[in-house]
Coordinates of C-alpha atoms in Angstrom, one line a residue:
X30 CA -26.0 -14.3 -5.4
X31 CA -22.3 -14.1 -7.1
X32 CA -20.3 -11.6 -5.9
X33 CA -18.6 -9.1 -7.5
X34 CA -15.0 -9.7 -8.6
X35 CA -14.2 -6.1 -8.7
X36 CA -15.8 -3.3 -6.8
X37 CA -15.0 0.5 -7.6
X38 CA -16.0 3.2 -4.8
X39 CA -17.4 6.4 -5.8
X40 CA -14.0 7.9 -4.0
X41 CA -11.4 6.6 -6.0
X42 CA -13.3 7.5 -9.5
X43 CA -12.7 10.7 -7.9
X44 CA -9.8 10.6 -6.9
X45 CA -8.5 9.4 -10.4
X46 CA -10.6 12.0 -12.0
X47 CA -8.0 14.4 -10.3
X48 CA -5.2 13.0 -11.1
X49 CA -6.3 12.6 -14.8
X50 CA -7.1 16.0 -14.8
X51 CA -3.8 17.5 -13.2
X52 CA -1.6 15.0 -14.3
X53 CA 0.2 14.2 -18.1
X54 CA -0.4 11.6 -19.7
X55 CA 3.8 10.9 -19.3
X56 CA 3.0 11.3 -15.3
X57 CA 0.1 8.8 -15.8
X58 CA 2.3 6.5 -17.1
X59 CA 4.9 7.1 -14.8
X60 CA 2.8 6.7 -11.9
X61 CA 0.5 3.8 -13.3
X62 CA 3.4 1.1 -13.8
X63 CA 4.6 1.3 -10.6
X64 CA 0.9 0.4 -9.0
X65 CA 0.7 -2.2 -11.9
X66 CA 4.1 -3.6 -10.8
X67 CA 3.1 -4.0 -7.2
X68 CA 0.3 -5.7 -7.4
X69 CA 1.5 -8.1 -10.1
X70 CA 3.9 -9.0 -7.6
X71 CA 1.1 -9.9 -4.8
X72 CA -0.9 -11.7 -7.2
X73 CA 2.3 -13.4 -8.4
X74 CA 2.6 -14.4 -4.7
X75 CA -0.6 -15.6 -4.0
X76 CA -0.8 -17.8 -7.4
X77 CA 2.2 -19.5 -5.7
X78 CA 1.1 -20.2 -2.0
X79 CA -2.1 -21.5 -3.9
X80 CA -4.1 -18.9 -2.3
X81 CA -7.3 -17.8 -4.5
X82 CA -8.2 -14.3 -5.3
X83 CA -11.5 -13.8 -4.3
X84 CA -12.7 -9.8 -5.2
X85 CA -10.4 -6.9 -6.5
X86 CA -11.4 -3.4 -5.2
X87 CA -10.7 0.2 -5.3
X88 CA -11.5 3.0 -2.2
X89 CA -9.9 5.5 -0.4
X90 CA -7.6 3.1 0.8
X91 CA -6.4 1.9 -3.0
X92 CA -6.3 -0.9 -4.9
X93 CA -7.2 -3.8 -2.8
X94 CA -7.2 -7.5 -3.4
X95 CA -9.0 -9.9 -1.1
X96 CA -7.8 -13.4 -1.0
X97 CA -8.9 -17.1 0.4
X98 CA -7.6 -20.5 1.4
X99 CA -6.0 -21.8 4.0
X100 CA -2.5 -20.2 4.9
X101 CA 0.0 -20.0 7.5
X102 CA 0.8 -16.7 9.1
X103 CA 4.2 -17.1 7.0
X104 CA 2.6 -16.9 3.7
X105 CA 0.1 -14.1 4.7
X106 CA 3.5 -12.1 5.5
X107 CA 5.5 -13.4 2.1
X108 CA 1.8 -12.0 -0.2
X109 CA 2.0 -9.3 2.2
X110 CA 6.0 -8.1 1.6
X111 CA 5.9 -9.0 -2.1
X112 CA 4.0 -5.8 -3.5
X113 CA 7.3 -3.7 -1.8
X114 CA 9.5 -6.1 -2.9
X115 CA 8.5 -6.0 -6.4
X116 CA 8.2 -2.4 -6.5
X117 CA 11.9 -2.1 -5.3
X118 CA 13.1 -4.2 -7.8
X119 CA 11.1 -2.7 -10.6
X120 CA 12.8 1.3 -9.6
X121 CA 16.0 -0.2 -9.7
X122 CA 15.5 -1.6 -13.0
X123 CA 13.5 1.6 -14.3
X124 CA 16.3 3.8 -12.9
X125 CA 19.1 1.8 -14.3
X126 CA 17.4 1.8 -18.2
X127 CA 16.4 5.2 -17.7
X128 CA 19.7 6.0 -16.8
X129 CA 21.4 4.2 -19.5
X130 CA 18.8 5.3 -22.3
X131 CA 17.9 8.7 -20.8
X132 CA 14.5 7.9 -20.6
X133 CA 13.2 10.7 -18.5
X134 CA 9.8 8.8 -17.7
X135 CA 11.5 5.5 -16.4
X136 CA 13.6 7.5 -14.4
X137 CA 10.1 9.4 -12.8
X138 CA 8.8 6.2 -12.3
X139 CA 11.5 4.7 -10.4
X140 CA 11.4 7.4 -8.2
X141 CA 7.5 6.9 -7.7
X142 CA 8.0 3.2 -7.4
X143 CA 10.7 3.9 -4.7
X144 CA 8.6 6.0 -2.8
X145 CA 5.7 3.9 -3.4
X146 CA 7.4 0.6 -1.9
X147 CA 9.2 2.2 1.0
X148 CA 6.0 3.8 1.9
X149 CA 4.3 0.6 2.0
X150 CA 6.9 -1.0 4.3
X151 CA 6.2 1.4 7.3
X152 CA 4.4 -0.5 10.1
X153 CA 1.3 1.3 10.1
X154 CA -2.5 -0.1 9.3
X155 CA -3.8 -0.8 6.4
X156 CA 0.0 0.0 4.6
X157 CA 1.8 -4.0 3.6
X158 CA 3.9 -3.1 6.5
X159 CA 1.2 -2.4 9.3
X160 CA 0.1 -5.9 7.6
X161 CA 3.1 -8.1 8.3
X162 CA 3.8 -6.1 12.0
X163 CA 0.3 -6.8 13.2
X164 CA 0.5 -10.4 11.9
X165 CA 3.9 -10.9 13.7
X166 CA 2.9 -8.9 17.1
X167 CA -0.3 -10.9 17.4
X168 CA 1.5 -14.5 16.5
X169 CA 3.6 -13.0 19.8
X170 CA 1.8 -11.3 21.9
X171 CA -1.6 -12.6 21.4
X172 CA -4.7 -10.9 19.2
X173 CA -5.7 -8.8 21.9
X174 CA -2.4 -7.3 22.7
X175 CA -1.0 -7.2 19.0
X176 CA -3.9 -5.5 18.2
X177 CA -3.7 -3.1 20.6
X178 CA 0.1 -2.4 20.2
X179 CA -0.3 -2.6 16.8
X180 CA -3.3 1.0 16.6
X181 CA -0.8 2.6 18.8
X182 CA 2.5 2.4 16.4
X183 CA 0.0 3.3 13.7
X184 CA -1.6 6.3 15.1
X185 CA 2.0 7.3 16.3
X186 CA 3.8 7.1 13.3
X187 CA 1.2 8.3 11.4
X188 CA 1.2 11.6 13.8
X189 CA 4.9 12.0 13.6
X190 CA 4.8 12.4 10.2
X191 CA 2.0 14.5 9.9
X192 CA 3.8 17.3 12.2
X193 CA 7.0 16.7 9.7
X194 CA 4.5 16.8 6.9
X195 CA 3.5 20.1 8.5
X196 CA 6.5 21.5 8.8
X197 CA 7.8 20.7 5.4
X198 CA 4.5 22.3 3.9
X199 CA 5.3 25.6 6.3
X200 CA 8.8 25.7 4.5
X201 CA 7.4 25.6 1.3
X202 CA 8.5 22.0 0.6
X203 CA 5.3 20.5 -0.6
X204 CA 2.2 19.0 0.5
X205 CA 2.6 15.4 -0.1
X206 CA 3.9 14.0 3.2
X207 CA 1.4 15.6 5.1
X208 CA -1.6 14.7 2.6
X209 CA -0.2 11.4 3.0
X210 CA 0.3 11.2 6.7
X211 CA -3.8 12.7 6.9
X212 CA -4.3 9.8 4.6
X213 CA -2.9 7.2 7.1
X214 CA -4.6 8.8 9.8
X215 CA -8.4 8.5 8.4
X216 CA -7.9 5.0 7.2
X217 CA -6.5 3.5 10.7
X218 CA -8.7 1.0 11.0
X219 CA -10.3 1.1 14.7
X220 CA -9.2 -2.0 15.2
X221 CA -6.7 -4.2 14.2
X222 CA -8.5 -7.2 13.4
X223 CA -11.3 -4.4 10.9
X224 CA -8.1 -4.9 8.5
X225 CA -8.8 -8.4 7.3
X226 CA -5.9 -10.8 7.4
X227 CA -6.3 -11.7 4.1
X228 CA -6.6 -8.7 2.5
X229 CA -3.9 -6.6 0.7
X230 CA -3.3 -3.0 -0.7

């Protein structure tokens, strides 16, 4: 039996029936190019390491693409980095036209795209950046160990900003750092090597 290319869970239809529903359609947008842009640039990646897509999916982690071939722990950290990458060039560019034109939209989703990227880059499981430090601890330190080092950063981090999440909700600064942080902390993987290598959100 074929396999599906794409696979929606009943948690993100959800999810994205909330932000439809408390979003603008401007916000949408804003928030929507940003998530195009970084995945373009994985898929960009992975079309040039010759790597094949295999399924695209979308749960509570995100969007995810899952990818075959044979590739060296290099290229798994290039198709790994190049979401971030490309989201940081694309706020730069957004914020420099909106700028320039007064485009109050690019300039929202520059910020978004900023966020978005940098967020991506921490070292925490299953973020781009828990990716690429779990790939380069385990090429180190071995599977067992990288693995192991690599749950405790993750549920560290992902603690530390939940109590500064906390705190900035206490002060009346928001909800979205700790929302995210809770985020991180359900989808830590229990271990390592559940995040497959070839795999990217």
């Amino acid at each position: 039996m074929r396999q599906n290319r794409f696979t929606l869970s009943a948690a993100f239809i959800l999810i994205g029936a909330f932000l439809y529903a408390a979003a603008s359609f401007t916000e949408l947008a804003a928030i929507a190019a940003p998530v195009i842009v970084h995945e373009l640039g994985h898929i960009v990646t992975l079309r040039l390491c010759g790597l094949p897509i295999r399924r695209f999916g979308a749960d509570l982690r995100g969007l995810c693409i899952e990818y075959g071939g044979i590739a060296t722990p290099g290229e798994h950290v290039l198709a790994a980095l190049a979401g971030p990458v490309a989201g940081l060039a694309y706020a730069f560019a957004a914020s420099w036209f909106g700028r320039r034109g007064g485009n109050e939209v690019l300039t929202l989703s520059a910020g978004v795209s900023l966020l978005l990227s940098l967020f991506n880059l921490l070292p925490v499981l299953p973020l781009d950046g828990g990716r690429v430090f779990s790939i380069l601890v385990c090429e180190r330190l071995g599977s067992r160990r990288g693995e192991k080092l690599s749950r405790a950063v993750g549920l560290t981090l992902s603690s530390l900003l939940l109590t500064a999440g906390t705190f900035l909700m206490w002060r009346g600064d928001g909800t979205a750092l700790m929302l995210a942080a809770l985020w991180l902390l359900v989808a830590q993987p229990e271990k390592a090597a559940l995040v497959k290598r070839r795999e990217l959100l």
